Amino acid sequence: MEAPGITRHRRPFYAPLWVTLLAVLVAGGLAFAVHRSATTTVVVLVPSGEPAPGTIEDPPISAEGEQRAQRLARMFGEGGIGRVDGVYVSGERRAQQTAAPLLDLLHLTPVAYGPKDAAATAAQLLRAHAGGAVLVIGDGAALQQFLAELAGPQTRAVARDEPDFLYIVSVPTFGRAHVLRLKL
């Protein structure tokens, strides 16, 4: 018997190899895109200045509180260490007076929040200022709510008798937040 006139050459079937390579390239591209879009938002929590001695319900800040507000303006103002993208201030008079010198320097309008809205405001500021720096000024209870929302409930409580400490919270897109406590 003779061999057929036309012979077929068997070629290897490369489709599984090409499909696998394509899937690896697509997954690598997605991982790179996610990595490039990851940001870190920095939130600086500052207690409002100490109240002036008196018996009124919403007292103004003391002379020491005014000095601290001026230091805060020098730190975060135009020529300071860092510039902030937004300022959130609670509705109390002391917080507004603490923020006033900085707001005058930066020509910013503060975002006001209520003491009971601190947790919701923290989530909103992360969305509005993703990858930026934000300054939050308020009383100890509101700042504790901000810390719990941004860094988790296990973080150290903001003490009411430590008005010259500020908390720097870095909140990455992926991972857990880090808190740094500094004396102002």
PDB file of C-alpha atoms in Angstrom, residues 4-174:
ATOM      1  CA  PRO A   4      -1.360   9.000   0.505  1.00  0.00           C
ATOM      2  CA  GLY A   5      -0.357  11.796  -1.824  1.00  0.00           C
ATOM      3  CA  ILE A   6      -1.208  14.578   0.604  1.00  0.00           C
ATOM      4  CA  THR A   7       0.161  14.298   4.090  1.00  0.00           C
ATOM      5  CA  ARG A   8      -0.972  16.342   6.975  1.00  0.00           C
ATOM      6  CA  HIS A   9       1.575  17.844   9.306  1.00  0.00           C
ATOM      7  CA  ARG A  10       0.417  18.125  12.854  1.00  0.00           C
ATOM      8  CA  ARG A  11       0.933  21.509  14.406  1.00  0.00           C
ATOM      9  CA  PRO A  12       0.821  22.021  18.125  1.00  0.00           C
ATOM     10  CA  PHE A  13      -2.343  23.612  19.505  1.00  0.00           C
ATOM     11  CA  TYR A  14      -1.203  26.957  21.013  1.00  0.00           C
ATOM     12  CA  ALA A  15      -4.606  28.421  22.018  1.00  0.00           C
ATOM     13  CA  PRO A  16      -4.341  27.518  25.746  1.00  0.00           C
ATOM     14  CA  LEU A  17      -0.923  29.159  25.911  1.00  0.00           C
ATOM     15  CA  TRP A  18      -2.128  32.364  24.195  1.00  0.00           C
ATOM     16  CA  VAL A  19      -5.268  32.611  26.315  1.00  0.00           C
ATOM     17  CA  THR A  20      -3.209  32.194  29.507  1.00  0.00           C
ATOM     18  CA  LEU A  21      -0.705  34.824  28.392  1.00  0.00           C
ATOM     19  CA  LEU A  22      -3.526  37.240  27.545  1.00  0.00           C
ATOM     20  CA  ALA A  23      -5.167  36.675  30.953  1.00  0.00           C
ATOM     21  CA  VAL A  24      -1.841  37.372  32.732  1.00  0.00           C
ATOM     22  CA  LEU A  25      -1.367  40.597  30.746  1.00  0.00           C
ATOM     23  CA  VAL A  26      -4.892  41.819  31.531  1.00  0.00           C
ATOM     24  CA  ALA A  27      -4.505  41.001  35.254  1.00  0.00           C
ATOM     25  CA  GLY A  28      -1.131  42.772  35.330  1.00  0.00           C
ATOM     26  CA  GLY A  29      -2.622  45.845  33.648  1.00  0.00           C
ATOM     27  CA  LEU A  30      -5.479  45.965  36.160  1.00  0.00           C
ATOM     28  CA  ALA A  31      -3.073  45.570  39.100  1.00  0.00           C
ATOM     29  CA  PHE A  32      -0.929  48.422  37.745  1.00  0.00           C
ATOM     30  CA  ALA A  33      -3.986  50.669  37.300  1.00  0.00           C
ATOM     31  CA  VAL A  34      -5.193  49.974  40.843  1.00  0.00           C
ATOM     32  CA  HIS A  35      -1.712  50.610  42.238  1.00  0.00           C
ATOM     33  CA  ARG A  36      -1.435  53.942  40.395  1.00  0.00           C
ATOM     34  CA  SER A  37      -4.855  55.079  41.624  1.00  0.00           C
ATOM     35  CA  ALA A  38      -4.045  54.390  45.297  1.00  0.00           C
ATOM     36  CA  THR A  39      -3.808  57.612  47.308  1.00  0.00           C
ATOM     37  CA  THR A  40      -3.279  58.656  50.889  1.00  0.00           C
ATOM     38  CA  THR A  41      -5.419  61.333  52.481  1.00  0.00           C
ATOM     39  CA  VAL A  42      -3.888  63.217  55.403  1.00  0.00           C
ATOM     40  CA  VAL A  43      -6.257  64.549  58.050  1.00  0.00           C
ATOM     41  CA  VAL A  44      -4.898  66.819  60.791  1.00  0.00           C
ATOM     42  CA  LEU A  45      -7.121  66.943  63.874  1.00  0.00           C
ATOM     43  CA  VAL A  46      -6.636  70.037  66.042  1.00  0.00           C
ATOM     44  CA  PRO A  47      -8.467  70.700  69.317  1.00  0.00           C
ATOM     45  CA  SER A  48     -10.024  74.138  69.568  1.00  0.00           C
ATOM     46  CA  GLY A  49      -8.287  76.687  71.784  1.00  0.00           C
ATOM     47  CA  GLU A  50      -8.793  76.794  75.517  1.00  0.00           C
ATOM     48  CA  PRO A  51     -11.815  78.756  76.699  1.00  0.00           C
ATOM     49  CA  ALA A  52     -11.361  82.130  78.329  1.00  0.00           C
ATOM     50  CA  PRO A  53     -12.367  82.076  81.979  1.00  0.00           C
ATOM     51  CA  GLY A  54     -16.020  82.878  82.378  1.00  0.00           C
ATOM     52  CA  THR A  55     -19.411  81.363  82.793  1.00  0.00           C
ATOM     53  CA  ILE A  56     -21.014  81.805  79.387  1.00  0.00           C
ATOM     54  CA  GLU A  57     -22.116  78.745  77.456  1.00  0.00           C
ATOM     55  CA  ASP A  58     -19.951  79.206  74.337  1.00  0.00           C
ATOM     56  CA  PRO A  59     -16.887  81.129  75.576  1.00  0.00           C
ATOM     57  CA  PRO A  60     -14.232  82.680  73.286  1.00  0.00           C
ATOM     58  CA  ILE A  61     -10.668  81.354  73.273  1.00  0.00           C
ATOM     59  CA  SER A  62      -8.119  82.510  75.808  1.00  0.00           C
ATOM     60  CA  ALA A  63      -4.941  84.474  75.078  1.00  0.00           C
ATOM     61  CA  GLU A  64      -2.983  81.187  74.981  1.00  0.00           C
ATOM     62  CA  GLY A  65      -5.530  79.825  72.514  1.00  0.00           C
ATOM     63  CA  GLU A  66      -5.023  82.872  70.290  1.00  0.00           C
ATOM     64  CA  GLN A  67      -1.251  82.297  70.303  1.00  0.00           C
ATOM     65  CA  ARG A  68      -1.819  78.663  69.394  1.00  0.00           C
ATOM     66  CA  ALA A  69      -4.113  79.730  66.529  1.00  0.00           C
ATOM     67  CA  GLN A  70      -1.348  82.013  65.204  1.00  0.00           C
ATOM     68  CA  ARG A  71       1.156  79.110  65.376  1.00  0.00           C
ATOM     69  CA  LEU A  72      -1.305  76.932  63.496  1.00  0.00           C
ATOM     70  CA  ALA A  73      -1.625  79.619  60.800  1.00  0.00           C
ATOM     71  CA  ARG A  74       2.170  79.795  60.458  1.00  0.00           C
ATOM     72  CA  MET A  75       2.431  76.005  60.191  1.00  0.00           C
ATOM     73  CA  PHE A  76      -0.219  75.497  57.529  1.00  0.00           C
ATOM     74  CA  GLY A  77      -0.368  78.923  55.897  1.00  0.00           C
ATOM     75  CA  GLU A  78       1.078  79.977  52.540  1.00  0.00           C
ATOM     76  CA  GLY A  79       4.720  79.893  53.616  1.00  0.00           C
ATOM     77  CA  GLY A  80       4.331  77.167  56.199  1.00  0.00           C
ATOM     78  CA  ILE A  81       5.376  73.531  56.207  1.00  0.00           C
ATOM     79  CA  GLY A  82       2.391  72.188  54.372  1.00  0.00           C
ATOM     80  CA  ARG A  83      -0.686  73.508  52.677  1.00  0.00           C
ATOM     81  CA  VAL A  84      -4.132  72.150  53.359  1.00  0.00           C
ATOM     82  CA  ASP A  85      -6.817  71.616  50.728  1.00  0.00           C
ATOM     83  CA  GLY A  86      -9.754  72.091  53.060  1.00  0.00           C
ATOM     84  CA  VAL A  87     -10.608  73.200  56.583  1.00  0.00           C
ATOM     85  CA  TYR A  88     -13.476  71.700  58.595  1.00  0.00           C
ATOM     86  CA  VAL A  89     -14.555  73.623  61.688  1.00  0.00           C
ATOM     87  CA  SER A  90     -17.141  72.733  64.305  1.00  0.00           C
ATOM     88  CA  GLY A  91     -19.891  75.199  65.110  1.00  0.00           C
ATOM     89  CA  GLU A  92     -18.496  76.289  68.481  1.00  0.00           C
ATOM     90  CA  ARG A  93     -16.990  79.769  68.825  1.00  0.00           C
ATOM     91  CA  ARG A  94     -13.587  78.549  70.074  1.00  0.00           C
ATOM     92  CA  ALA A  95     -13.094  76.328  67.011  1.00  0.00           C
ATOM     93  CA  GLN A  96     -14.005  79.150  64.644  1.00  0.00           C
ATOM     94  CA  GLN A  97     -11.642  81.548  66.408  1.00  0.00           C
ATOM     95  CA  THR A  98      -8.853  78.953  66.284  1.00  0.00           C
ATOM     96  CA  ALA A  99      -9.309  78.567  62.520  1.00  0.00           C
ATOM     97  CA  ALA A 100      -9.715  82.292  61.724  1.00  0.00           C
ATOM     98  CA  PRO A 101      -6.010  83.258  61.289  1.00  0.00           C
ATOM     99  CA  LEU A 102      -5.362  80.296  58.989  1.00  0.00           C
ATOM    100  CA  LEU A 103      -8.494  80.914  56.945  1.00  0.00           C
ATOM    101  CA  ASP A 104      -7.481  84.549  56.484  1.00  0.00           C
ATOM    102  CA  LEU A 105      -4.056  83.502  55.189  1.00  0.00           C
ATOM    103  CA  LEU A 106      -5.347  80.824  52.817  1.00  0.00           C
ATOM    104  CA  HIS A 107      -8.493  82.677  51.712  1.00  0.00           C
ATOM    105  CA  LEU A 108     -10.529  79.515  52.251  1.00  0.00           C
ATOM    106  CA  THR A 109     -14.113  79.094  53.330  1.00  0.00           C
ATOM    107  CA  PRO A 110     -14.406  76.494  56.080  1.00  0.00           C
ATOM    108  CA  VAL A 111     -16.841  73.628  55.992  1.00  0.00           C
ATOM    109  CA  ALA A 112     -18.908  73.709  59.171  1.00  0.00           C
ATOM    110  CA  TYR A 113     -19.988  70.503  60.860  1.00  0.00           C
ATOM    111  CA  GLY A 114     -22.095  69.774  63.893  1.00  0.00           C
ATOM    112  CA  PRO A 115     -20.684  67.847  66.849  1.00  0.00           C
ATOM    113  CA  LYS A 116     -23.156  65.023  66.269  1.00  0.00           C
ATOM    114  CA  ASP A 117     -22.253  64.845  62.539  1.00  0.00           C
ATOM    115  CA  ALA A 118     -18.533  64.205  63.066  1.00  0.00           C
ATOM    116  CA  ALA A 119     -18.584  60.560  61.937  1.00  0.00           C
ATOM    117  CA  ALA A 120     -20.540  61.308  58.760  1.00  0.00           C
ATOM    118  CA  THR A 121     -18.359  64.359  58.070  1.00  0.00           C
ATOM    119  CA  ALA A 122     -15.222  62.201  58.345  1.00  0.00           C
ATOM    120  CA  ALA A 123     -16.490  59.816  55.668  1.00  0.00           C
ATOM    121  CA  GLN A 124     -17.538  62.741  53.461  1.00  0.00           C
ATOM    122  CA  LEU A 125     -14.178  64.512  53.721  1.00  0.00           C
ATOM    123  CA  LEU A 126     -12.335  61.340  52.685  1.00  0.00           C
ATOM    124  CA  ARG A 127     -14.403  61.252  49.491  1.00  0.00           C
ATOM    125  CA  ALA A 128     -14.152  64.993  48.811  1.00  0.00           C
ATOM    126  CA  HIS A 129     -10.401  65.327  49.460  1.00  0.00           C
ATOM    127  CA  ALA A 130      -8.990  61.950  48.372  1.00  0.00           C
ATOM    128  CA  GLY A 131      -5.216  62.231  48.181  1.00  0.00           C
ATOM    129  CA  GLY A 132      -5.183  65.699  49.760  1.00  0.00           C
ATOM    130  CA  ALA A 133      -4.595  67.243  53.165  1.00  0.00           C
ATOM    131  CA  VAL A 134      -7.438  68.430  55.395  1.00  0.00           C
ATOM    132  CA  LEU A 135      -7.446  70.281  58.707  1.00  0.00           C
ATOM    133  CA  VAL A 136     -10.257  69.568  61.199  1.00  0.00           C
ATOM    134  CA  ILE A 137     -10.765  71.811  64.233  1.00  0.00           C
ATOM    135  CA  GLY A 138     -13.206  70.917  66.993  1.00  0.00           C
ATOM    136  CA  ASP A 139     -13.654  69.925  70.604  1.00  0.00           C
ATOM    137  CA  GLY A 140     -12.330  66.702  72.109  1.00  0.00           C
ATOM    138  CA  ALA A 141     -15.560  64.712  71.691  1.00  0.00           C
ATOM    139  CA  ALA A 142     -15.885  65.546  67.987  1.00  0.00           C
ATOM    140  CA  LEU A 143     -12.204  64.797  67.355  1.00  0.00           C
ATOM    141  CA  GLN A 144     -12.604  61.429  69.090  1.00  0.00           C
ATOM    142  CA  GLN A 145     -15.437  60.610  66.678  1.00  0.00           C
ATOM    143  CA  PHE A 146     -13.207  61.635  63.756  1.00  0.00           C
ATOM    144  CA  LEU A 147     -10.391  59.407  65.057  1.00  0.00           C
ATOM    145  CA  ALA A 148     -12.747  56.466  65.484  1.00  0.00           C
ATOM    146  CA  GLU A 149     -14.127  56.892  61.955  1.00  0.00           C
ATOM    147  CA  LEU A 150     -10.747  57.443  60.264  1.00  0.00           C
ATOM    148  CA  ALA A 151      -8.436  55.111  62.185  1.00  0.00           C
ATOM    149  CA  GLY A 152     -10.764  52.718  63.979  1.00  0.00           C
ATOM    150  CA  PRO A 153     -12.307  52.621  67.432  1.00  0.00           C
ATOM    151  CA  GLN A 154      -9.158  51.197  69.063  1.00  0.00           C
ATOM    152  CA  THR A 155      -7.233  54.492  68.766  1.00  0.00           C
ATOM    153  CA  ARG A 156      -6.249  56.494  71.834  1.00  0.00           C
ATOM    154  CA  ALA A 157      -8.864  58.930  73.072  1.00  0.00           C
ATOM    155  CA  VAL A 158      -8.386  62.661  72.592  1.00  0.00           C
ATOM    156  CA  ALA A 159      -7.932  64.133  76.040  1.00  0.00           C
ATOM    157  CA  ARG A 160      -9.812  67.331  76.817  1.00  0.00           C
ATOM    158  CA  ASP A 161      -6.978  68.580  79.046  1.00  0.00           C
ATOM    159  CA  GLU A 162      -4.390  68.415  76.216  1.00  0.00           C
ATOM    160  CA  PRO A 163      -5.367  71.275  73.888  1.00  0.00           C
ATOM    161  CA  ASP A 164      -1.879  71.682  72.442  1.00  0.00           C
ATOM    162  CA  PHE A 165      -1.658  68.217  70.870  1.00  0.00           C
ATOM    163  CA  LEU A 166      -2.630  67.601  67.282  1.00  0.00           C
ATOM    164  CA  TYR A 167      -3.284  64.286  65.592  1.00  0.00           C
ATOM    165  CA  ILE A 168      -2.119  63.534  62.060  1.00  0.00           C
ATOM    166  CA  VAL A 169      -4.077  60.669  60.541  1.00  0.00           C
ATOM    167  CA  SER A 170      -2.900  59.243  57.213  1.00  0.00           C
ATOM    168  CA  VAL A 171      -5.646  57.223  55.546  1.00  0.00           C
ATOM    169  CA  PRO A 172      -4.499  55.182  52.517  1.00  0.00           C
ATOM    170  CA  THR A 173      -6.897  53.902  49.892  1.00  0.00           C
ATOM    171  CA  PHE A 174      -5.777  50.353  50.705  1.00  0.00           C
TER     172      PHE A 174
END
